[in-house]
Short mmCIF file of C-alpha atoms and ligand atoms in Angstrom, two decimals:
data_model
loop_
_atom_site.label_atom_id
_atom_site.label_comp_id
_atom_site.label_asym_id
_atom_site.label_seq_id
_atom_site.Cartn_x
_atom_site.Cartn_y
_atom_site.Cartn_z
CA UNK A 1 0.00 0.00 0.00
CA UNK A 2 1.40 3.45 -0.91
CA UNK A 3 2.05 6.48 1.24
CA UNK A 4 -1.08 8.61 0.99
CA UNK A 5 -2.53 11.61 2.88
CA UNK A 6 -5.05 9.42 4.69
CA UNK A 7 -2.20 7.31 6.07
CA UNK A 8 -0.36 10.20 7.68
CA UNK A 9 -2.27 9.87 10.93
CA UNK A 10 -1.30 6.22 11.36
CA UNK A 11 2.44 6.51 10.67
CA UNK A 12 4.72 5.49 13.57
CA UNK A 13 5.12 8.26 16.15
CA UNK A 14 8.84 8.88 15.44
CA UNK A 15 8.15 9.97 11.86
CA UNK A 16 7.61 13.71 11.38
CA UNK A 17 4.75 14.75 9.07
CA UNK A 18 2.88 17.87 7.94
CA UNK A 19 1.01 19.27 10.92
CA UNK A 20 -0.65 21.96 8.79
CA UNK A 21 -3.67 21.79 6.49
CA UNK A 22 -2.23 21.03 3.04
CA UNK A 23 -5.51 21.98 1.38
CA UNK A 24 -5.17 25.53 2.70
CA UNK A 25 -1.75 25.97 1.05
CA UNK A 26 -1.60 28.09 -2.12
CA UNK A 27 1.13 27.71 -4.73
CA UNK A 28 3.67 30.53 -4.67
CA UNK A 29 6.80 28.82 -6.01
CA UNK A 30 7.30 27.01 -9.29
CA UNK A 31 10.35 24.75 -9.15
CA UNK A 32 12.12 23.57 -12.30
CA UNK A 33 13.86 20.20 -11.78
CA UNK A 34 12.17 18.55 -8.76
CA UNK A 35 14.92 15.92 -8.49
CA UNK A 36 16.38 14.50 -5.29
CA UNK A 37 18.27 17.64 -4.31
CA UNK A 38 15.38 20.08 -4.45
CA UNK A 39 13.16 17.76 -2.45
CA UNK A 40 15.84 17.28 0.22
CA UNK A 41 16.89 20.92 0.45
CA UNK A 42 14.69 23.86 -0.66
CA UNK A 43 11.45 21.93 -0.19
CA UNK A 44 12.49 20.99 3.36
CA UNK A 45 13.23 24.65 4.20
CA UNK A 46 9.86 25.64 2.70
CA UNK A 47 8.12 22.91 4.70
CA UNK A 48 9.16 24.69 7.90
CA UNK A 49 7.59 27.91 6.57
CA UNK A 50 4.31 26.16 5.75
CA UNK A 51 4.33 24.57 9.18
CA UNK A 52 4.73 28.07 10.68
CA UNK A 53 1.61 29.27 8.86
CA UNK A 54 3.12 30.90 5.74
CA UNK A 55 0.48 29.32 3.53
CA UNK A 56 1.28 31.30 0.34
CA UNK A 57 4.36 29.25 -0.53
CA UNK A 58 3.36 25.80 -1.69
CA UNK A 59 5.55 24.39 -4.47
CA UNK A 60 4.54 23.29 -7.96
CA UNK A 61 7.32 21.25 -9.59
CA UNK A 62 8.04 21.04 -13.31
CA UNK A 63 10.20 18.40 -15.01
CA UNK A 64 11.18 19.22 -18.56
CA UNK A 65 13.33 16.14 -19.10
CA UNK A 66 11.56 13.21 -17.48
CA UNK A 67 8.22 12.19 -16.02
CA UNK A 68 9.59 9.63 -13.54
CA UNK A 69 9.29 11.70 -10.37
CA UNK A 70 5.79 12.91 -11.31
CA UNK A 71 4.63 9.36 -12.04
CA UNK A 72 6.07 8.10 -8.76
CA UNK A 73 4.66 10.89 -6.62
CA UNK A 74 1.22 11.55 -8.18
CA UNK A 75 -0.38 8.47 -6.54
CA UNK A 76 0.95 9.78 -3.20
CA UNK A 77 -0.52 13.26 -3.71
CA UNK A 78 3.13 14.37 -3.89
CA UNK A 79 3.95 13.43 -0.31
CA UNK A 80 7.42 11.91 0.05
CA UNK A 81 9.83 11.00 2.80
CA UNK A 82 13.07 12.85 3.55
CA UNK A 83 15.56 10.55 5.31
CA UNK A 84 18.52 12.21 7.02
CA UNK A 85 21.25 9.68 7.79
CA UNK A 86 24.49 9.74 9.70
CA UNK A 87 26.25 6.94 11.52
CA UNK A 88 23.58 4.55 12.75
CA UNK A 89 20.85 7.20 12.89
CA UNK A 90 18.16 7.93 10.34
CA UNK A 91 15.50 10.59 10.96
CA UNK A 92 12.41 10.41 8.75
CA UNK A 93 10.11 13.27 7.84
CA UNK A 94 7.18 13.19 5.42
CA UNK A 95 7.20 16.47 3.47
CA UNK A 96 3.99 18.06 2.18
CA UNK A 97 5.29 21.24 0.49
CA UNK A 98 5.18 19.83 -3.04
CA UNK A 99 1.64 20.20 -4.41
CA UNK A 100 2.06 18.84 -7.94
CA UNK A 101 4.51 18.21 -10.79
CA UNK A 102 4.05 19.22 -14.43
CA UNK A 103 5.87 16.74 -16.69
CA UNK A 104 5.72 14.99 -20.03
CA UNK A 105 5.72 16.17 -23.62
CA UNK A 106 3.36 19.04 -22.88
CA UNK A 107 5.31 20.33 -19.86
CA UNK A 108 6.63 23.56 -21.46
CA UNK A 109 3.10 24.67 -22.39
CA UNK A 110 1.76 23.68 -18.98
CA UNK A 111 4.57 25.60 -17.27
CA UNK A 112 3.81 28.73 -19.31
CA UNK A 113 0.14 28.48 -18.33
CA UNK A 114 1.01 27.93 -14.65
CA UNK A 115 3.39 30.89 -14.63
CA UNK A 116 0.59 33.19 -15.83
CA UNK A 117 -0.71 33.01 -12.26
CA UNK A 118 0.34 36.15 -10.36
CA UNK A 119 0.37 34.09 -7.14
CA UNK A 120 3.62 32.47 -8.38
CA UNK A 121 6.21 34.94 -7.18
CA UNK A 122 9.37 32.84 -7.21
CA UNK A 123 10.76 30.35 -9.73
CA UNK A 124 13.48 28.18 -8.22
CA UNK A 125 15.77 25.92 -10.25
CA UNK A 126 17.87 22.76 -9.82
CA UNK A 127 18.35 21.70 -13.41
CA UNK A 128 22.08 20.75 -13.30
CA UNK A 129 24.85 22.84 -14.90
CA UNK A 130 23.77 21.70 -18.33
CA UNK A 131 20.21 22.95 -18.01
CA UNK A 132 21.30 26.59 -18.28
CA UNK A 133 22.29 26.24 -21.95
CA UNK A 134 25.34 28.31 -21.08
CA UNK A 135 29.01 28.16 -21.76
CA UNK A 136 29.97 27.77 -18.11
CA UNK A 137 33.56 28.87 -18.66
CA UNK A 138 32.32 32.27 -19.91
CA UNK A 139 29.00 32.45 -18.05
CA UNK A 140 27.10 33.30 -21.23
CA UNK A 141 24.32 31.69 -23.23
CA UNK A 142 25.79 29.05 -25.56
CA UNK A 143 24.22 30.00 -28.85
CA UNK A 144 25.60 26.82 -30.42
CA UNK A 145 23.37 24.71 -28.15
CA UNK A 146 20.54 23.29 -30.29
CA UNK A 147 17.73 24.13 -27.85
CA UNK A 148 19.07 27.62 -27.18
CA UNK A 149 19.45 28.25 -30.93
CA UNK A 150 15.86 27.09 -31.47
CA UNK A 151 14.47 29.46 -28.84
CA UNK A 152 16.52 32.41 -30.10
CA UNK A 153 15.32 31.81 -33.67
CA UNK A 154 11.66 31.13 -32.86
CA UNK A 155 10.65 33.05 -29.71
CA UNK A 156 6.96 32.36 -30.29
CA UNK A 157 7.32 28.58 -30.70
CA UNK A 158 7.05 26.27 -27.67
CA UNK A 159 10.38 26.86 -25.85
CA UNK A 160 12.92 24.04 -25.54
CA UNK A 161 15.53 25.59 -23.25
CA UNK A 162 15.03 26.82 -19.70
CA UNK A 163 16.21 30.39 -20.47
CA UNK A 164 13.82 30.41 -23.46
CA UNK A 165 10.95 29.18 -21.32
CA UNK A 166 11.55 31.80 -18.63
CA UNK A 167 11.85 34.64 -21.16
CA UNK A 168 8.60 33.51 -22.85
CA UNK A 169 6.79 33.44 -19.52
CA UNK A 170 8.08 36.87 -18.48
CA UNK A 171 6.89 38.21 -21.85
CA UNK A 172 3.37 36.83 -21.29
CA UNK A 173 3.27 38.25 -17.76
CA UNK A 174 4.41 41.63 -18.92
CA UNK A 175 1.70 41.79 -21.61
CA UNK A 176 -0.87 40.83 -18.97
CA UNK A 177 0.43 43.46 -16.56
CA UNK A 178 1.67 40.90 -14.00
CA UNK A 179 4.87 41.65 -12.06
CA UNK A 180 7.82 39.42 -12.93
CA UNK A 181 8.69 36.54 -10.63
CA UNK A 182 12.05 36.35 -8.89
CA UNK A 183 14.38 33.70 -10.32
CA UNK A 184 16.37 31.75 -7.75
CA UNK A 185 18.99 29.33 -9.05
CA UNK A 186 19.99 26.59 -6.61
CA UNK A 187 22.51 24.90 -8.88
CA UNK A 188 26.25 24.58 -8.29
CA UNK A 189 27.28 27.30 -10.70
CA UNK A 190 29.62 30.16 -9.82
CA UNK A 191 27.51 33.33 -9.78
CA UNK A 192 24.39 31.26 -10.48
CA UNK A 193 22.05 34.26 -10.30
CA UNK A 194 24.27 36.33 -12.58
CA UNK A 195 24.55 33.50 -15.15
CA UNK A 196 20.79 32.99 -15.18
CA UNK A 197 20.10 36.73 -15.43
CA UNK A 198 22.46 37.06 -18.40
CA UNK A 199 20.92 34.05 -20.16
CA UNK A 200 17.29 35.16 -19.73
CA UNK A 201 18.12 38.77 -20.63
CA UNK A 202 19.82 37.60 -23.84
CA UNK A 203 16.75 35.55 -24.77
CA UNK A 204 14.46 38.48 -24.01
CA UNK A 205 16.54 40.98 -26.01
CA UNK A 206 16.34 38.73 -29.04
CA UNK A 207 12.56 39.05 -28.96
CA UNK A 208 12.50 42.81 -28.51
CA UNK A 209 15.18 45.24 -27.41
CA UNK A 210 12.92 47.08 -24.97
CA UNK A 211 11.87 43.79 -23.41
CA UNK A 212 15.52 42.86 -22.97
CA UNK A 213 16.09 46.12 -21.11
CA UNK A 214 13.00 45.43 -18.99
CA UNK A 215 14.23 41.96 -17.99
CA UNK A 216 17.72 43.28 -17.30
CA UNK A 217 16.36 45.97 -14.99
CA UNK A 218 13.29 44.38 -13.42
CA UNK A 219 13.84 40.64 -13.04
CA UNK A 220 15.67 39.84 -9.81
CA UNK A 221 17.97 36.81 -9.97
CA UNK A 222 19.54 36.56 -6.52
CA UNK A 223 22.50 34.19 -6.29
CA UNK A 224 22.45 31.41 -3.74
CA UNK A 225 24.83 28.87 -2.24
CA UNK A 226 23.18 25.54 -1.49
CA UNK A 227 24.71 22.72 0.49
CA UNK A 228 23.45 19.30 1.52
CA UNK A 229 24.85 16.05 0.20
CA UNK A 230 21.98 14.18 -1.46
CA UNK A 231 22.99 11.03 -3.37
CA UNK A 232 20.58 9.38 -5.81
CA UNK A 233 18.04 7.22 -3.95
CA UNK A 234 18.62 3.45 -4.20
CA UNK A 235 16.22 0.46 -4.15
CA UNK A 236 17.72 -0.40 -0.75
CA UNK A 237 16.78 3.06 0.56
CA UNK A 238 13.20 2.60 -0.63
CA UNK A 239 12.91 -0.82 1.02
CA UNK A 240 14.38 0.36 4.35
CA UNK A 241 12.18 3.47 4.46
CA UNK A 242 9.03 1.49 3.55
CA UNK A 243 9.74 -0.89 6.42
CA UNK A 244 9.80 2.03 8.87
CA UNK A 245 6.80 3.83 7.39
CA UNK A 246 4.70 0.69 7.19
CA UNK A 247 3.77 1.67 3.63
CA UNK A 248 5.58 2.18 0.32
CA UNK A 249 7.07 5.51 -0.71
CA UNK A 250 7.95 5.27 -4.43
CA UNK A 251 10.33 8.26 -4.35
CA UNK A 252 11.88 9.09 -0.97
CA UNK A 253 15.04 11.20 -0.80
CA UNK A 254 18.08 10.53 1.35
CA UNK A 255 20.67 13.01 2.55
CA UNK A 256 22.93 14.10 5.40
CA UNK A 257 21.59 16.05 8.41
CA UNK A 258 23.86 19.01 7.55
CA UNK A 259 22.26 21.74 5.40
CA UNK A 260 23.27 25.24 4.47
CA UNK A 261 21.56 27.85 2.27
CA UNK A 262 23.02 31.33 1.82
CA UNK A 263 20.86 33.61 -0.33
CA UNK A 264 21.30 37.09 -1.72
CA UNK A 265 18.37 39.03 -0.29
CA UNK A 266 16.69 40.45 -3.41
CA UNK A 267 13.04 39.40 -3.64
CA UNK A 268 11.01 42.40 -4.86
CA UNK A 269 7.69 40.50 -4.72
CA UNK A 270 8.27 38.74 -1.41
CA UNK A 271 9.64 35.42 -0.22
CA UNK A 272 9.11 32.77 2.44
CA UNK A 273 10.89 33.26 5.76
CA UNK A 274 13.41 30.52 4.95
CA UNK A 275 15.59 31.81 7.81
CA UNK A 276 13.16 29.94 10.08
CA UNK A 277 14.84 26.77 8.82
CA UNK A 278 18.36 28.16 9.06
CA UNK A 279 18.82 29.92 5.70
CA UNK A 280 21.03 33.01 5.82
CA UNK A 281 20.23 36.14 3.81
CA UNK A 282 23.27 38.21 2.83
CA UNK A 283 24.19 40.99 0.42
CA UNK A 284 27.02 39.05 -1.24
CA UNK A 285 26.95 35.28 -1.68
CA UNK A 286 30.23 35.10 -3.63
CA UNK A 287 32.61 34.26 -0.75
CA UNK A 288 30.30 31.49 0.53
CA UNK A 289 29.81 30.11 -2.92
CA UNK A 290 33.47 30.15 -3.82
CA UNK A 291 34.46 28.37 -0.59
CA UNK A 292 31.85 25.69 -1.17
CA UNK A 293 32.47 25.22 -4.91
CA UNK A 294 36.21 24.92 -4.50
CA UNK A 295 36.53 22.98 -1.26
CA UNK A 296 33.43 20.75 -1.43
CA UNK A 297 32.51 20.40 -5.11
CA UNK A 298 36.15 20.64 -6.18
CA UNK A 299 37.08 17.79 -3.81
CA UNK A 300 34.11 15.75 -5.06
CA UNK A 301 35.33 16.16 -8.64
CA UNK A 302 38.89 15.30 -7.62
CA UNK A 303 37.75 12.11 -5.85
CA UNK A 304 35.46 11.18 -8.76
CA UNK A 305 38.31 11.66 -11.25
CA UNK A 306 40.97 9.74 -9.34
CA UNK A 307 39.06 7.40 -7.01
CA UNK A 308 37.76 4.86 -9.54
CA UNK A 309 41.33 4.23 -10.75
CA UNK A 310 42.18 3.11 -7.19
CA UNK A 311 39.15 0.85 -6.94
CA UNK A 312 36.88 3.26 -5.01
CA UNK A 313 33.18 3.48 -5.89
CA UNK A 314 31.86 5.95 -3.31
CA UNK A 315 32.95 9.19 -1.66
CA UNK A 316 33.19 7.50 1.76
CA UNK A 317 35.47 4.77 0.34
CA UNK A 318 37.62 7.37 -1.41
CA UNK A 319 38.25 9.56 1.68
CA UNK A 320 39.13 6.49 3.71
CA UNK A 321 41.59 5.20 1.06
CA UNK A 322 45.15 5.28 2.35
CA UNK A 323 46.51 6.78 -0.87
CA UNK A 324 43.70 9.25 -1.56
CA UNK A 325 43.40 10.62 1.95
CA UNK A 326 46.77 12.46 1.82
CA UNK A 327 46.04 13.61 -1.74
CA UNK A 328 42.85 15.21 -0.45
CA UNK A 329 44.81 17.13 2.20
CA UNK A 330 47.21 18.44 -0.44
CA UNK A 331 44.32 19.27 -2.77
CA UNK A 332 42.64 21.32 -0.04
CA UNK A 333 45.88 23.13 0.72
CA UNK A 334 46.19 24.20 -2.92
CA UNK A 335 42.53 25.26 -3.07
CA UNK A 336 42.50 27.07 0.25
CA UNK A 337 45.33 29.32 -0.94
CA UNK A 338 42.96 30.66 -3.66
CA UNK A 339 40.40 31.79 -1.06
CA UNK A 340 40.44 35.01 0.96
CA UNK A 341 42.47 34.84 4.16
CA UNK A 342 39.38 35.22 6.36
CA UNK A 343 37.96 31.92 5.04
CA UNK A 344 38.35 29.45 7.88
CA UNK A 345 39.37 26.75 5.44
CA UNK A 346 40.97 24.46 8.03
CA UNK A 347 37.80 24.14 10.09
CA UNK A 348 35.62 23.89 6.98
CA UNK A 349 37.76 21.10 5.50
CA UNK A 350 37.87 19.19 8.78
CA UNK A 351 34.09 19.23 8.80
CA UNK A 352 33.97 18.23 5.12
CA UNK A 353 36.20 15.24 5.79
CA UNK A 354 33.70 14.03 8.39
CA UNK A 355 30.76 14.68 6.04
CA UNK A 356 32.46 12.85 3.16
CA UNK A 357 33.19 9.95 5.51
CA UNK A 358 29.47 9.47 6.28
CA UNK A 359 29.16 5.76 5.50
CA UNK A 360 25.39 5.87 5.99
CA UNK A 361 25.22 7.58 2.58
CA UNK A 362 26.18 5.79 -0.59
CA UNK A 363 27.34 8.68 -2.76
CA UNK A 364 28.57 7.13 -5.99
CA UNK A 365 31.65 8.67 -7.59
CA UNK A 366 30.08 7.77 -10.94
CA UNK A 367 27.12 10.08 -10.18
CA UNK A 368 29.48 12.96 -9.39
CA UNK A 369 31.47 12.31 -12.57
CA UNK A 370 28.39 12.88 -14.76
CA UNK A 371 28.64 16.10 -16.74
CA UNK A 372 32.24 16.60 -15.58
CA UNK A 373 33.08 18.69 -18.65
CA UNK A 374 30.72 21.35 -17.27
CA UNK A 375 32.01 20.98 -13.73
CA UNK A 376 35.77 21.00 -14.31
CA UNK A 377 36.14 24.66 -15.44
CA UNK A 378 34.80 26.34 -12.31
CA UNK A 379 35.81 23.65 -9.80
CA UNK A 380 39.38 22.85 -10.93
CA UNK A 381 40.58 24.82 -13.94
CA UNK A 382 39.90 28.36 -12.76
CA UNK A 383 41.59 27.91 -9.36
CA UNK A 384 44.56 26.23 -11.10
CA UNK A 385 44.80 29.13 -13.54
CA UNK A 386 44.63 31.68 -10.73
CA UNK A 387 47.53 29.93 -9.01
CA UNK A 388 49.49 29.74 -12.26
CA UNK A 389 49.00 33.47 -12.86
CA UNK A 390 50.20 34.16 -9.30
CA UNK A 391 53.36 32.13 -9.95
CA UNK A 392 52.37 29.13 -7.83
CA UNK A 393 52.81 25.50 -8.84
CA UNK A 394 49.74 23.26 -8.37
CA UNK A 395 50.95 19.65 -8.56
CA UNK A 396 47.70 18.12 -7.30
CA UNK A 397 45.40 20.25 -9.46
CA UNK A 398 47.57 19.46 -12.49
CA UNK A 399 47.36 15.76 -11.59
CA UNK A 400 43.55 15.97 -11.47
CA UNK A 401 43.51 17.65 -14.88
CA UNK A 402 45.88 15.04 -16.31
CA UNK A 403 43.80 12.20 -14.89
CA UNK A 404 40.62 13.76 -16.30
CA UNK A 405 42.20 14.16 -19.76
CA UNK A 406 43.46 10.57 -19.66
CA UNK A 407 39.99 9.34 -18.74
CA UNK A 408 38.33 11.40 -21.47
CA UNK A 409 40.83 10.41 -24.17
CA UNK A 410 39.60 6.79 -24.48
CA UNK A 411 42.92 5.54 -25.83
CA UNK A 412 43.84 8.62 -27.89
CA UNK A 413 46.32 11.35 -26.91
CA UNK A 414 45.09 12.92 -23.66
CA UNK A 415 46.55 16.29 -24.69
CA UNK A 416 44.07 16.50 -27.58
CA UNK A 417 41.45 17.31 -24.93
CA UNK A 418 43.12 20.69 -24.32
CA UNK A 419 41.65 21.82 -27.66
CA UNK A 420 38.13 21.70 -26.17
CA UNK A 421 37.57 25.41 -25.69
CA UNK A 422 34.21 24.93 -23.98
CA UNK A 423 36.21 23.25 -21.18
CA UNK A 424 39.67 24.83 -21.46
CA UNK A 425 38.57 28.37 -22.33
CA UNK A 426 41.82 30.25 -21.58
CA UNK A 427 44.54 30.12 -24.24
CA UNK A 428 47.08 29.58 -21.45
CA UNK A 429 46.06 25.91 -21.41
CA UNK A 430 47.40 25.50 -24.92
CA UNK A 431 50.61 27.52 -24.43
CA UNK A 432 53.90 25.71 -23.72
CA UNK A 433 54.32 26.12 -19.93
CA UNK A 434 50.95 24.77 -18.73
CA UNK A 435 50.56 22.36 -21.61
CA UNK A 436 54.07 21.08 -20.88
CA UNK A 437 53.30 20.51 -17.20
CA UNK A 438 50.14 18.61 -18.07
CA UNK A 439 52.00 16.56 -20.69
CA UNK A 440 54.67 15.69 -18.13
CA UNK A 441 52.05 14.65 -15.58
CA UNK A 442 50.19 12.51 -18.12
CA UNK A 443 53.50 10.84 -18.99
CA UNK A 444 54.38 10.24 -15.33
CA UNK A 445 50.97 8.68 -14.67
CA UNK A 446 51.35 6.41 -17.69
CA UNK A 447 54.85 5.31 -16.65
CA UNK A 448 54.43 4.97 -12.89
CA UNK A 449 50.77 3.99 -12.66
CA UNK A 450 48.22 6.10 -10.81
CA UNK A 451 48.84 4.79 -7.29
CA UNK A 452 52.63 5.19 -7.37
CA UNK A 453 52.29 8.58 -8.98
CA UNK A 454 49.98 9.81 -6.21
CA UNK A 455 52.41 8.53 -3.58
CA UNK A 456 55.22 10.44 -5.28
CA UNK A 457 53.14 13.64 -5.33
CA UNK A 458 52.43 13.33 -1.62
CA UNK A 459 56.08 12.67 -0.75
CA UNK A 460 57.25 15.81 -2.56
CA UNK A 461 57.82 18.78 -0.25
CA UNK A 462 54.88 21.26 -0.07
P1 NAD B 1 18.57 14.64 -10.05
O1 NAD B 1 19.18 13.86 -11.16
O2 NAD B 1 17.82 13.98 -8.99
O3 NAD B 1 17.60 15.77 -10.66
C1 NAD B 1 17.99 16.59 -11.72
C2 NAD B 1 16.79 17.40 -12.17
O4 NAD B 1 17.22 18.30 -13.20
C3 NAD B 1 15.66 16.56 -12.75
O5 NAD B 1 14.44 17.08 -12.32
C4 NAD B 1 15.84 16.76 -14.26
O6 NAD B 1 14.60 16.68 -14.95
C5 NAD B 1 16.39 18.17 -14.33
N1 NAD B 1 17.23 18.41 -15.52
C6 NAD B 1 18.36 17.73 -15.88
N2 NAD B 1 18.86 18.23 -17.03
C7 NAD B 1 18.03 19.25 -17.39
C8 NAD B 1 18.00 20.15 -18.50
N3 NAD B 1 18.94 20.08 -19.45
N4 NAD B 1 17.00 21.06 -18.56
C9 NAD B 1 16.06 21.09 -17.60
N5 NAD B 1 16.03 20.28 -16.53
C10 NAD B 1 17.00 19.35 -16.44
O7 NAD B 1 19.81 15.50 -9.45
P2 NAD B 1 19.84 16.28 -8.07
O8 NAD B 1 20.57 15.47 -7.08
O9 NAD B 1 18.47 16.74 -7.76
O10 NAD B 1 20.79 17.51 -8.41
C11 NAD B 1 20.35 18.55 -9.28
C12 NAD B 1 21.28 19.73 -9.14
O11 NAD B 1 21.19 20.27 -7.84
C13 NAD B 1 22.77 19.43 -9.32
O12 NAD B 1 23.16 19.39 -10.66
C14 NAD B 1 23.41 20.58 -8.59
O13 NAD B 1 23.52 21.72 -9.42
C15 NAD B 1 22.41 20.87 -7.48
N6 NAD B 1 22.92 20.35 -6.19
C16 NAD B 1 22.84 19.02 -5.88
C17 NAD B 1 23.37 18.55 -4.69
C18 NAD B 1 23.31 17.08 -4.31
O14 NAD B 1 23.97 16.71 -3.33
N7 NAD B 1 22.55 16.25 -4.98
C19 NAD B 1 23.98 19.45 -3.80
C20 NAD B 1 24.04 20.79 -4.13
C21 NAD B 1 23.51 21.22 -5.33
#
């Protein structure tokens, strides 16, 4: 039997559940990409606001790429379980904030219709780096992307890209005299609000110059730094959670107890009081975001690039590995030197090591490695380039780059990968000094083998 509103009252006492009247909640947020992360992070923060009586902020999800989550959750009236795990403990909470999901072939049209409702005042996004249709190295719309090109060429057709969809909706609202919504990106992109603002403005300007100016001036895109480790849910998670609930949840989400959300406070048409749940509102997110992208996401990408070659499958296995553990320390030392002095990197990294070591989560390195071409520039390449320009050697960062190129080369010459300008944007990557260092590292890895090469790197003086 599935999880269903009528079952809430009979769940075991140690399982938290909505204590508010879900039927009295109105939809104020449309969320693009209601995957695992959104449901474990922003929706959980919003749930606290609904529980405190802020009934204007129910969430309508929209999936442009798949209908799986909608199909799983519709029979449950969009209730799902959030499981927070650490050590031997697992706290379960049934979340009620999600009120529906638009999905399937007709989703773009349905989203446009839903966004005509003035009650929707915020559009949040977790659509992965790729979903922005941007060249992440430059932070601009990638006009060579097929969906982006379609939307630029045919602004009145059904949009295919997220920036195209948002520009089309803002156009409809403006014609109807409805204030624009605030756009809140919750993806791991440096300057996520700025990137989204530039992309939507570019789409809008293509339609009409004055409209482009309107979007540039009037649509708020606050940046935000989001943090909670949320691996993909497994069949084992579903079975374990069902056993505790006493009924089946087709799409629970599993994460760590830790959560952080730092948001630029620019919401001209209002927002939920997310600070109730621990969110912090600031005027500049950049230092928080940079610390998190480089130390957390950067380390994830490093472990996902190198770990599988040492036989590791998960983050917890990788941080416990006798060869990788010292590499991680060296990696963090190189990264920390690119952050402002007031960053308390030592304490942050000590905490990260404990979070990464959480064996109650099975965070697959293969999941982190997905879309690595979009992740590498901001997580690894830019910090390495900053160090290079400051005259500092970066043996571990160069080793990560070499290992990534070797993995991507599939038997060919790893150095050919340096020609990929959408990844290696700066010409310095193709000039003799950096190219030579990478070539040397690729050669050393090929000769010595990965494990011996990592040992040698860690034995070298700092
Ligand atoms: P997921 O695979 O569960 O969900 C991804 C969602 O993005 C799905 O709803 C999918 O339909 C949508 N999507 C994918 N490609 C898209 C595209 N091209 N256009 C539009 N929508 C698209 O992944 P997740 O764990 O929910 O993570 C999503 C994002 O959240 C990450 O890429 C990252 O930016 C951010 N994030 C995740 C975590 C985490 O620990 N999982 C932590 C911090 C930030």
